[in-house]
Coordinates of C-alpha atoms and ligand atoms in Angstrom, one line a residue:
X1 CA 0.0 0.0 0.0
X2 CA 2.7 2.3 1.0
X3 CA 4.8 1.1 -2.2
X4 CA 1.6 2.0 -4.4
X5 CA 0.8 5.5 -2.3
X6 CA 5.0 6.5 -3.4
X7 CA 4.3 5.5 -6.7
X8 CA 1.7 7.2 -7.4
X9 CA 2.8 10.1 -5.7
X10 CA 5.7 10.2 -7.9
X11 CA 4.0 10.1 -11.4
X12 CA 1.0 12.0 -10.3
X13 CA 0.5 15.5 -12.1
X14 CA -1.0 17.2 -9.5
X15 CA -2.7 17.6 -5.7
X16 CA -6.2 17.1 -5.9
X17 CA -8.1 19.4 -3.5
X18 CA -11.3 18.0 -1.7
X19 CA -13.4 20.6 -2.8
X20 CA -13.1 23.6 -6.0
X21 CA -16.3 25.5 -6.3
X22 CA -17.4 27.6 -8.9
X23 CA -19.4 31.0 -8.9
X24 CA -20.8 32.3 -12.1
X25 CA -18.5 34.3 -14.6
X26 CA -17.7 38.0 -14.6
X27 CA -19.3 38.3 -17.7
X28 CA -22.5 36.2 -17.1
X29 CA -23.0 38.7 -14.2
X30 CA -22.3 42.0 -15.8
X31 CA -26.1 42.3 -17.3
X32 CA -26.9 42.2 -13.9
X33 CA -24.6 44.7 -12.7
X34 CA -25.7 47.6 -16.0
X35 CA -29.1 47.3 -14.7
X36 CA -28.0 48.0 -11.0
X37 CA -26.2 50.8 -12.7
X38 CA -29.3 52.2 -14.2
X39 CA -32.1 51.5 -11.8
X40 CA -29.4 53.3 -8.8
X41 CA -31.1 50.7 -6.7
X42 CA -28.1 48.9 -4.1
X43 CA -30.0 47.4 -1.3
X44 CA -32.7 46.9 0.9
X45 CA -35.2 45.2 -1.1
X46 CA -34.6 46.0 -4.7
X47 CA -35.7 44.8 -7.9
X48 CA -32.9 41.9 -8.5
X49 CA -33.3 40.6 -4.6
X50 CA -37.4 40.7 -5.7
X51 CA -36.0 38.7 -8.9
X52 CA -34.0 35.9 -7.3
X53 CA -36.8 35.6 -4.2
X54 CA -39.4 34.6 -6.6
X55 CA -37.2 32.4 -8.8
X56 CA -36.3 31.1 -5.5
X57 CA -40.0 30.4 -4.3
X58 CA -41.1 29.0 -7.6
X59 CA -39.0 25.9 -7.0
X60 CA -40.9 25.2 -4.0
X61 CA -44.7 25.5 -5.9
X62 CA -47.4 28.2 -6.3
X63 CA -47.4 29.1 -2.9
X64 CA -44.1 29.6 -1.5
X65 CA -42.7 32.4 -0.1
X66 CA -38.7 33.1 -0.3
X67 CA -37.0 35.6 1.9
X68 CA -33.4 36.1 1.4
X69 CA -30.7 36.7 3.9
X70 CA -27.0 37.2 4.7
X71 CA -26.4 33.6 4.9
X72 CA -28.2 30.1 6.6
X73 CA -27.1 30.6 9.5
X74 CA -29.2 34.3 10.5
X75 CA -31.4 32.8 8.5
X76 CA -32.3 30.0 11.3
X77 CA -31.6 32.6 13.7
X78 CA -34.0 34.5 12.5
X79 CA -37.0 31.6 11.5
X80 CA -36.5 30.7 15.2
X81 CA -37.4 34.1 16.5
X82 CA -40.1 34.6 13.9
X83 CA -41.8 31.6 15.3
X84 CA -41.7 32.4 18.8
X85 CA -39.5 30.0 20.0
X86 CA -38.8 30.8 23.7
X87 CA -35.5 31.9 24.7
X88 CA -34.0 29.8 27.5
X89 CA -36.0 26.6 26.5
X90 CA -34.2 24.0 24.4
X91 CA -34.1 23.5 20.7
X92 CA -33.3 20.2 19.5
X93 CA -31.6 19.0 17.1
X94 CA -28.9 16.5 15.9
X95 CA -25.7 16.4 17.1
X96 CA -24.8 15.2 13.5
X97 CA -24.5 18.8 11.9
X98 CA -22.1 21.8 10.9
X99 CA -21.9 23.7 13.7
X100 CA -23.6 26.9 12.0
X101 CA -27.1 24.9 13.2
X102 CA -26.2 25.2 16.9
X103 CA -24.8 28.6 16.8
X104 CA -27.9 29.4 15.3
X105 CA -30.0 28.5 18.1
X106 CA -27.5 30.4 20.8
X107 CA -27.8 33.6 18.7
X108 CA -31.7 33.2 19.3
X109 CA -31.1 32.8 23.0
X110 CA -32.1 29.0 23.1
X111 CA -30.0 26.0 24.2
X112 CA -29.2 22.9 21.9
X113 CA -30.0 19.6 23.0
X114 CA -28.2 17.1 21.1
X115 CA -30.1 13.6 20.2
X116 CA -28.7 10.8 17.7
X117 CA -29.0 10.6 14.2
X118 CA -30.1 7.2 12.4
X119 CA -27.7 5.2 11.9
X120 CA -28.9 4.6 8.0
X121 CA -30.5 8.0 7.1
X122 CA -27.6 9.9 9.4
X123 CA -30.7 12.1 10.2
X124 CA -32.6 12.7 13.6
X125 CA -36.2 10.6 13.1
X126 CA -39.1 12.0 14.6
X127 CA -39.5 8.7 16.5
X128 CA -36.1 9.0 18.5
X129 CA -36.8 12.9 19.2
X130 CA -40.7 12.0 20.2
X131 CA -39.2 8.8 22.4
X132 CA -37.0 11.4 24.1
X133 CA -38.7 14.2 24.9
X134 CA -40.7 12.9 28.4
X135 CA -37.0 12.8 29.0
X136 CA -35.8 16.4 27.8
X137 CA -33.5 18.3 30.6
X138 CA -36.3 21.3 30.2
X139 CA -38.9 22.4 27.9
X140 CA -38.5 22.2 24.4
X141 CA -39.9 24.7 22.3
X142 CA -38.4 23.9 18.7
X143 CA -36.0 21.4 17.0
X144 CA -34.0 22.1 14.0
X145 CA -33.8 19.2 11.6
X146 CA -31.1 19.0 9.5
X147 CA -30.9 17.6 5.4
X148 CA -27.2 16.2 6.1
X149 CA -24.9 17.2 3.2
X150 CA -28.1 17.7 0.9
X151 CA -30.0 14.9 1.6
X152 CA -33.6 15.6 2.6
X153 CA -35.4 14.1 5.2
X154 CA -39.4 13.0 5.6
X155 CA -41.1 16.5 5.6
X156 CA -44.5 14.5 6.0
X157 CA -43.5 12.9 9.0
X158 CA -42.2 15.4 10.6
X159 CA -45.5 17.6 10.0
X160 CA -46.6 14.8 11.8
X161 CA -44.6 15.4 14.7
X162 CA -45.7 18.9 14.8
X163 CA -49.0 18.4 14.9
X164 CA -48.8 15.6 17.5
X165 CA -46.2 17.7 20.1
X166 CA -46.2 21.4 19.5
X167 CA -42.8 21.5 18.8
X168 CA -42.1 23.6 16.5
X169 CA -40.2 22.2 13.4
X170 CA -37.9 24.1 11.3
X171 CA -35.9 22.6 8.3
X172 CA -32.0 23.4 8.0
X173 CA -31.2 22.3 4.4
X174 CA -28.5 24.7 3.4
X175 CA -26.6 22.0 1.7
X176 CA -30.1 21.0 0.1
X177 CA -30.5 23.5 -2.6
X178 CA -31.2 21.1 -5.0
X179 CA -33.7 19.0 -3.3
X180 CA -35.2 21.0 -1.0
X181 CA -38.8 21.5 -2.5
X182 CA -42.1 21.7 0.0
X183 CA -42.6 24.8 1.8
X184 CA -44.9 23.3 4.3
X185 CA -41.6 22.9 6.9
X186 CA -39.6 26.8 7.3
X187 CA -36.7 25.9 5.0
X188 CA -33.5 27.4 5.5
X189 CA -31.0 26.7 2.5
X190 CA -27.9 28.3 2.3
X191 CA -25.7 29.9 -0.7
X192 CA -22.5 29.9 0.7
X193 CA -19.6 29.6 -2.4
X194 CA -19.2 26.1 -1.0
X195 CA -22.9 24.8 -1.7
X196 CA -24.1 23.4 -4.4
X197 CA -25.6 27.0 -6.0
X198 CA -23.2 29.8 -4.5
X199 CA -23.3 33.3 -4.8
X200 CA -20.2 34.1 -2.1
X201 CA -22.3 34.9 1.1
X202 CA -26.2 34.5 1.4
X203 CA -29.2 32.4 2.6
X204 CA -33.2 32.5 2.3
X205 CA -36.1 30.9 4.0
X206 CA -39.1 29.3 2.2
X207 CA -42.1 29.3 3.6
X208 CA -45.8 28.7 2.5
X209 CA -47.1 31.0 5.4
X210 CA -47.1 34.9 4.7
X211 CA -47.5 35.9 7.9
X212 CA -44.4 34.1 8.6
X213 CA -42.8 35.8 5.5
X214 CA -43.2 38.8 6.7
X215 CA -42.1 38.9 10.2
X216 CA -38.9 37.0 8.7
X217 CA -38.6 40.3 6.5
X218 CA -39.1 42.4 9.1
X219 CA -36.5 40.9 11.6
X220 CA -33.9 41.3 8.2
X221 CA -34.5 45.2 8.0
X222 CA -34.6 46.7 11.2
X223 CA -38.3 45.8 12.6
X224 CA -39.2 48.2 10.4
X225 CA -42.3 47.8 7.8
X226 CA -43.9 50.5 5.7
X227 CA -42.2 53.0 8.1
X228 CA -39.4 54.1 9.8
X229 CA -40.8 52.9 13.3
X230 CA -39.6 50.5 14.4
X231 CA -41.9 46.9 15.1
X232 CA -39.8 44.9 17.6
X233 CA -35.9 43.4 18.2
X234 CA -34.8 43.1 14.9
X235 CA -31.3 43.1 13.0
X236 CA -29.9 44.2 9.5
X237 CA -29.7 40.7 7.3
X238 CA -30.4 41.6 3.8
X239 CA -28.5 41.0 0.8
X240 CA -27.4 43.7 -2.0
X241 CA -28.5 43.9 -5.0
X242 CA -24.9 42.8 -6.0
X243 CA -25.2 39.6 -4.3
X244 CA -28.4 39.2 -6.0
X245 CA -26.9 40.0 -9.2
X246 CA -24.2 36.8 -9.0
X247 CA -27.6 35.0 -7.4
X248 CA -29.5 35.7 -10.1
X249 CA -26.7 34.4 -12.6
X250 CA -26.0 31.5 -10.7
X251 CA -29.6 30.7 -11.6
X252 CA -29.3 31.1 -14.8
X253 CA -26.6 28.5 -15.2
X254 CA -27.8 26.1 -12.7
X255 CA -29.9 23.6 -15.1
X256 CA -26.1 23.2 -16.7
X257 CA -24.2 23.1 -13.7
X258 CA -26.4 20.6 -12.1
X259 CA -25.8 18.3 -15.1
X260 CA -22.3 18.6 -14.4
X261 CA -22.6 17.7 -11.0
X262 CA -24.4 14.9 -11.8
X263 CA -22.2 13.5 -14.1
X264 CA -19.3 14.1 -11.9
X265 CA -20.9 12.1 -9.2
X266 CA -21.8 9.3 -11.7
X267 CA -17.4 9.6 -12.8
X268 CA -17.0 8.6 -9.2
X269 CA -19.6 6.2 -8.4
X270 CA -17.9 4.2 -11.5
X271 CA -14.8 4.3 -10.2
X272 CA -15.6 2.7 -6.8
X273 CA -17.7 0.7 -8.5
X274 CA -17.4 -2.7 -6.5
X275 CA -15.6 -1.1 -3.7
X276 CA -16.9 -1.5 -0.2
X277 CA -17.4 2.4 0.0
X278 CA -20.8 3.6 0.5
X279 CA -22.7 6.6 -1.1
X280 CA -25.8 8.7 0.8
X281 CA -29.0 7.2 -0.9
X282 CA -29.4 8.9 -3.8
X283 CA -26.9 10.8 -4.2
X284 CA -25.5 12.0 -7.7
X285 CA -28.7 9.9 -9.1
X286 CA -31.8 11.6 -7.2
X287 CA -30.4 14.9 -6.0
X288 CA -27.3 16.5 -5.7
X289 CA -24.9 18.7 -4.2
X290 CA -21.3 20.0 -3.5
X291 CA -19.9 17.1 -1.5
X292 CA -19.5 13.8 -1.6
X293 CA -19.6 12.1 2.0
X294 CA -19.2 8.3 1.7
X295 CA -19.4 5.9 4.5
X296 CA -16.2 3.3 5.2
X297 CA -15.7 0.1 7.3
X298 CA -16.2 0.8 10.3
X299 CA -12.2 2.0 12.1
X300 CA -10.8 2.1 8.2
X301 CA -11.2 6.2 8.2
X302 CA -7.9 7.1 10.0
X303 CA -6.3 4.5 7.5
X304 CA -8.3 5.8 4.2
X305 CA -7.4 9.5 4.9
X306 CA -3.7 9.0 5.7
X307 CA -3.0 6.4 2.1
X308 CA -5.1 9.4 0.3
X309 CA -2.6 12.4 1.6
X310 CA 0.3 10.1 0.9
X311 CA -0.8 10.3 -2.8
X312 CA -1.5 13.9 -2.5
X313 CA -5.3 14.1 -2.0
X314 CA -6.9 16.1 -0.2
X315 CA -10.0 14.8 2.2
X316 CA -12.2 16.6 5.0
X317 CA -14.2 15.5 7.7
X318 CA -17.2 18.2 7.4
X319 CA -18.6 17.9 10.7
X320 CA -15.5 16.6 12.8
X321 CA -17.0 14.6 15.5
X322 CA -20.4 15.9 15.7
X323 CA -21.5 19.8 17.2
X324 CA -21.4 18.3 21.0
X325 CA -17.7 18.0 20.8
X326 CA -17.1 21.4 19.9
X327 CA -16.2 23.4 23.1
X328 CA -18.1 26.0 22.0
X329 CA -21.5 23.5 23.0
X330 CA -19.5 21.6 25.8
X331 CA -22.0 22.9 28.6
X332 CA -25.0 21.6 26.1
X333 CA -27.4 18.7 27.3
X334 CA -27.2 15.8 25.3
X335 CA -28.3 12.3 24.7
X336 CA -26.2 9.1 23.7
X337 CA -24.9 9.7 20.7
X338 CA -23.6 6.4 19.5
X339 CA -24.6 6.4 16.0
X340 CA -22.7 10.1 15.8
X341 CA -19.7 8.6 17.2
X342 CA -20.2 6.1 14.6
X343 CA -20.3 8.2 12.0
X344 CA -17.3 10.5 12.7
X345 CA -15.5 7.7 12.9
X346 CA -16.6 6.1 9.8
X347 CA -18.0 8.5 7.2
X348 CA -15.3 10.9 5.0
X349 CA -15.5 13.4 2.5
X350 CA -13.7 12.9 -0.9
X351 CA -13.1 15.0 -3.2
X352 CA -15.8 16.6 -5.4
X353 CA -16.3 19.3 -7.8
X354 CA -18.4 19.6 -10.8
X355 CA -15.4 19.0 -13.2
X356 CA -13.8 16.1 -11.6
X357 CA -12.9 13.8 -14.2
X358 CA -12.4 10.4 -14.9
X359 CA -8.6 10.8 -14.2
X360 CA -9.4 12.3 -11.1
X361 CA -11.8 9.9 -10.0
X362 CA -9.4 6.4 -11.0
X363 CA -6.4 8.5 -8.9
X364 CA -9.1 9.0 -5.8
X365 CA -10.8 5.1 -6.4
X366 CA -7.5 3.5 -6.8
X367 CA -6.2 4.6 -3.4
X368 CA -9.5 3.6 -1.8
X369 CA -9.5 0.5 -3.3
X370 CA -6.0 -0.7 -2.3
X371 CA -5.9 1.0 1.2
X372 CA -9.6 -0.4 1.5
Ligands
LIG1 C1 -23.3 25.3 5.3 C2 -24.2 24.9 6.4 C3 -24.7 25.9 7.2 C4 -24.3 27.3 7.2 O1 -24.6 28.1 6.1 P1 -24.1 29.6 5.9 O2 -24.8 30.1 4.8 O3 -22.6 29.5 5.7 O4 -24.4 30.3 7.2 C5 -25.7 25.5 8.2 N1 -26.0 24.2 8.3 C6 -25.6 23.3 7.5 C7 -26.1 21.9 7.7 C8 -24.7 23.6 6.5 O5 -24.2 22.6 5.7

């Protein structure tokens, strides 16, 4: 192994980075930008943000409702306060997320509780939080699902669990852009340059409630709403109509780029074809996005990692070893978290980009294969 790792090492061409996105084009934007330049319109609600909100709403039906933010992460600040969730009670969530999805709940002045994500799905199931919540350390006013590296979980069922408990649900699926789709759950996606559509910075919530809609607007721009008075507690989160301008050509370019992404993921799932590396259901064939997280025999993670840097190739573990170990969250309540413990141990993120090619992929399979 350590012979093939030199080897290839030697007549390799080059590193290959775990991740290379790609924002749209100067010139794809500038049309964007002239009409900025002649409208004299920069921010706070202008006529691109209006644009990309309803091209952003119209994926998720007749009825939905985007409003666009600075980035996911205010934006589930934000849906949490526009709910009502009551600061000092809990909000749940799993354990098994990017830590933006805690902070989140902090910067609305509620405490995470941490509860185990299927061992399968490597989501939190409404059975598991329902099962512990005669349990819960205090009350729980909201839990924050997650749609783990893009893949989305049972909105039914967790309407479901709504309607049964109170609890109020909201949806984090920033890495979800592509297959987030019912507005019935608040759904926060974000468009960070490392997602699947980027524009640099920015977020937005869909919702099929306008009552909702609004108050989420409001909390972006001040409290403020058809005057300068201010409503109620309320922060600066909009987006310029620059950002919206690369948002808006990101769009356009999507239905292409998502064929790329596609067919990079299919590049790869041929090469490990036969391997005993495992893909997130679906993924690269139902929906897509911007990373490729695989899961690995259980305790061959430390070993796959180390054979890939020897041959120069670059891997990241996401979410480390789940949001309760960061000591940012150390003081958090939390259940067992087994299957998280699991998966940090056994789930790792290749590399993935939309023009990974075959060569690429054969470099990245071979080394998996052999240190397998
Ligand atoms: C990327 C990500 C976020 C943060 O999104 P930003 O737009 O960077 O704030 C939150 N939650 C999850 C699950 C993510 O993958």
């Amino acid at each position: 192994m350590a012979k093939q790792a030199r080897n290839l090492r030697a007549d390799s061409v080059s590193p290959i980075a775990v991740a290379k996105p790609r924002l749209p084009l100067a010139d794809a934007i500038l049309p964007y930008l002239r009409r900025i330049d002649t409208a004299r319109w920069y921010s706070n609600f202008g006529p691109l943000v209006q644009e990309l909100e309803e091209r952003l709403a119209h994926r998720f039906g007749a009825n939905a409702l985007a409003v666009t933010c600075s980035n996911a992460t205010q934006g589930l600040t934000l849906t949490l306060k526009a709910l009502g969730a009551t600061p000092g009670t809990l909000c749940a969530m799993p354990s098994w997320t990017f830590v933006a999805t805690a902070h989140a709940a902090v910067q609305a002045g509620l405490m995470p509780w941490f509860l185990d994500a299927d061992r399968d799905s490597w989501m939190l199931t409404p059975q598991t939080l329902e099962a512990a919540l005669p349990r819960a350390p205090g009350p729980v006013s909201a839990v924050i699902i997650v749609a783990p590296f893009g893949h989305m979980p049972d909105v039914a069922a967790w309407l479901d669990f709504q309607d049964r408990t109170g609890v109020k649900v909201i949806l984090d699926a920033a890495a979800a852009f592509d297959a987030a789709g019912d507005p019935r759950l608040p759904t926060v996606v974000s468009l960070h340059a490392t997602k699947v559509l980027g524009m640099g910075e920015g977020g937005y919530v869909v919702t099929d409630d306008p009552a909702l809609a609004s108050r989420l607007r409001r909390l972006t721009g001040f409290g403020f709403e058809g005057s300068r008075l201010s409503q109620h507690a309320a922060t600066n989160a909009k987006i310029s109509e620059y950002a919206a301008a690369v948002g808006l050509a990101a769009l356009d370019a999507w239905p292409g780029d998502r064929l790329r992404w596609f067919t990079a993921a299919q590049t790869l799932r041929q090469a490990l074809y036969g391997s005993d590396i495992g893909f997130q259901p679906g993924w690269g064939r139902d929906w897509t996005t911007s990373v490729c997280v695989v899961a690995t025999p259980e305790g061959a993670a430390p070993r796959l990692i180390a054979a890939l840097k020897a041959a120069d190739i670059d891997t990241r573990q996401w979410w480390g070893e789940g949001c309760h170990a960061s000591p940012a969250f150390a003081e958090c309540p939390r259940t067992d978290l087994p299957n998280t413990e699991r998966l940090a141990r056994s789930t790792l993120g290749l590399p993935f980009y939309m023009d990974l090619d075959a060569a690429d992929a054969a470099r990245i399979a071979d080394i998996l294969k052999s240190a397998g």
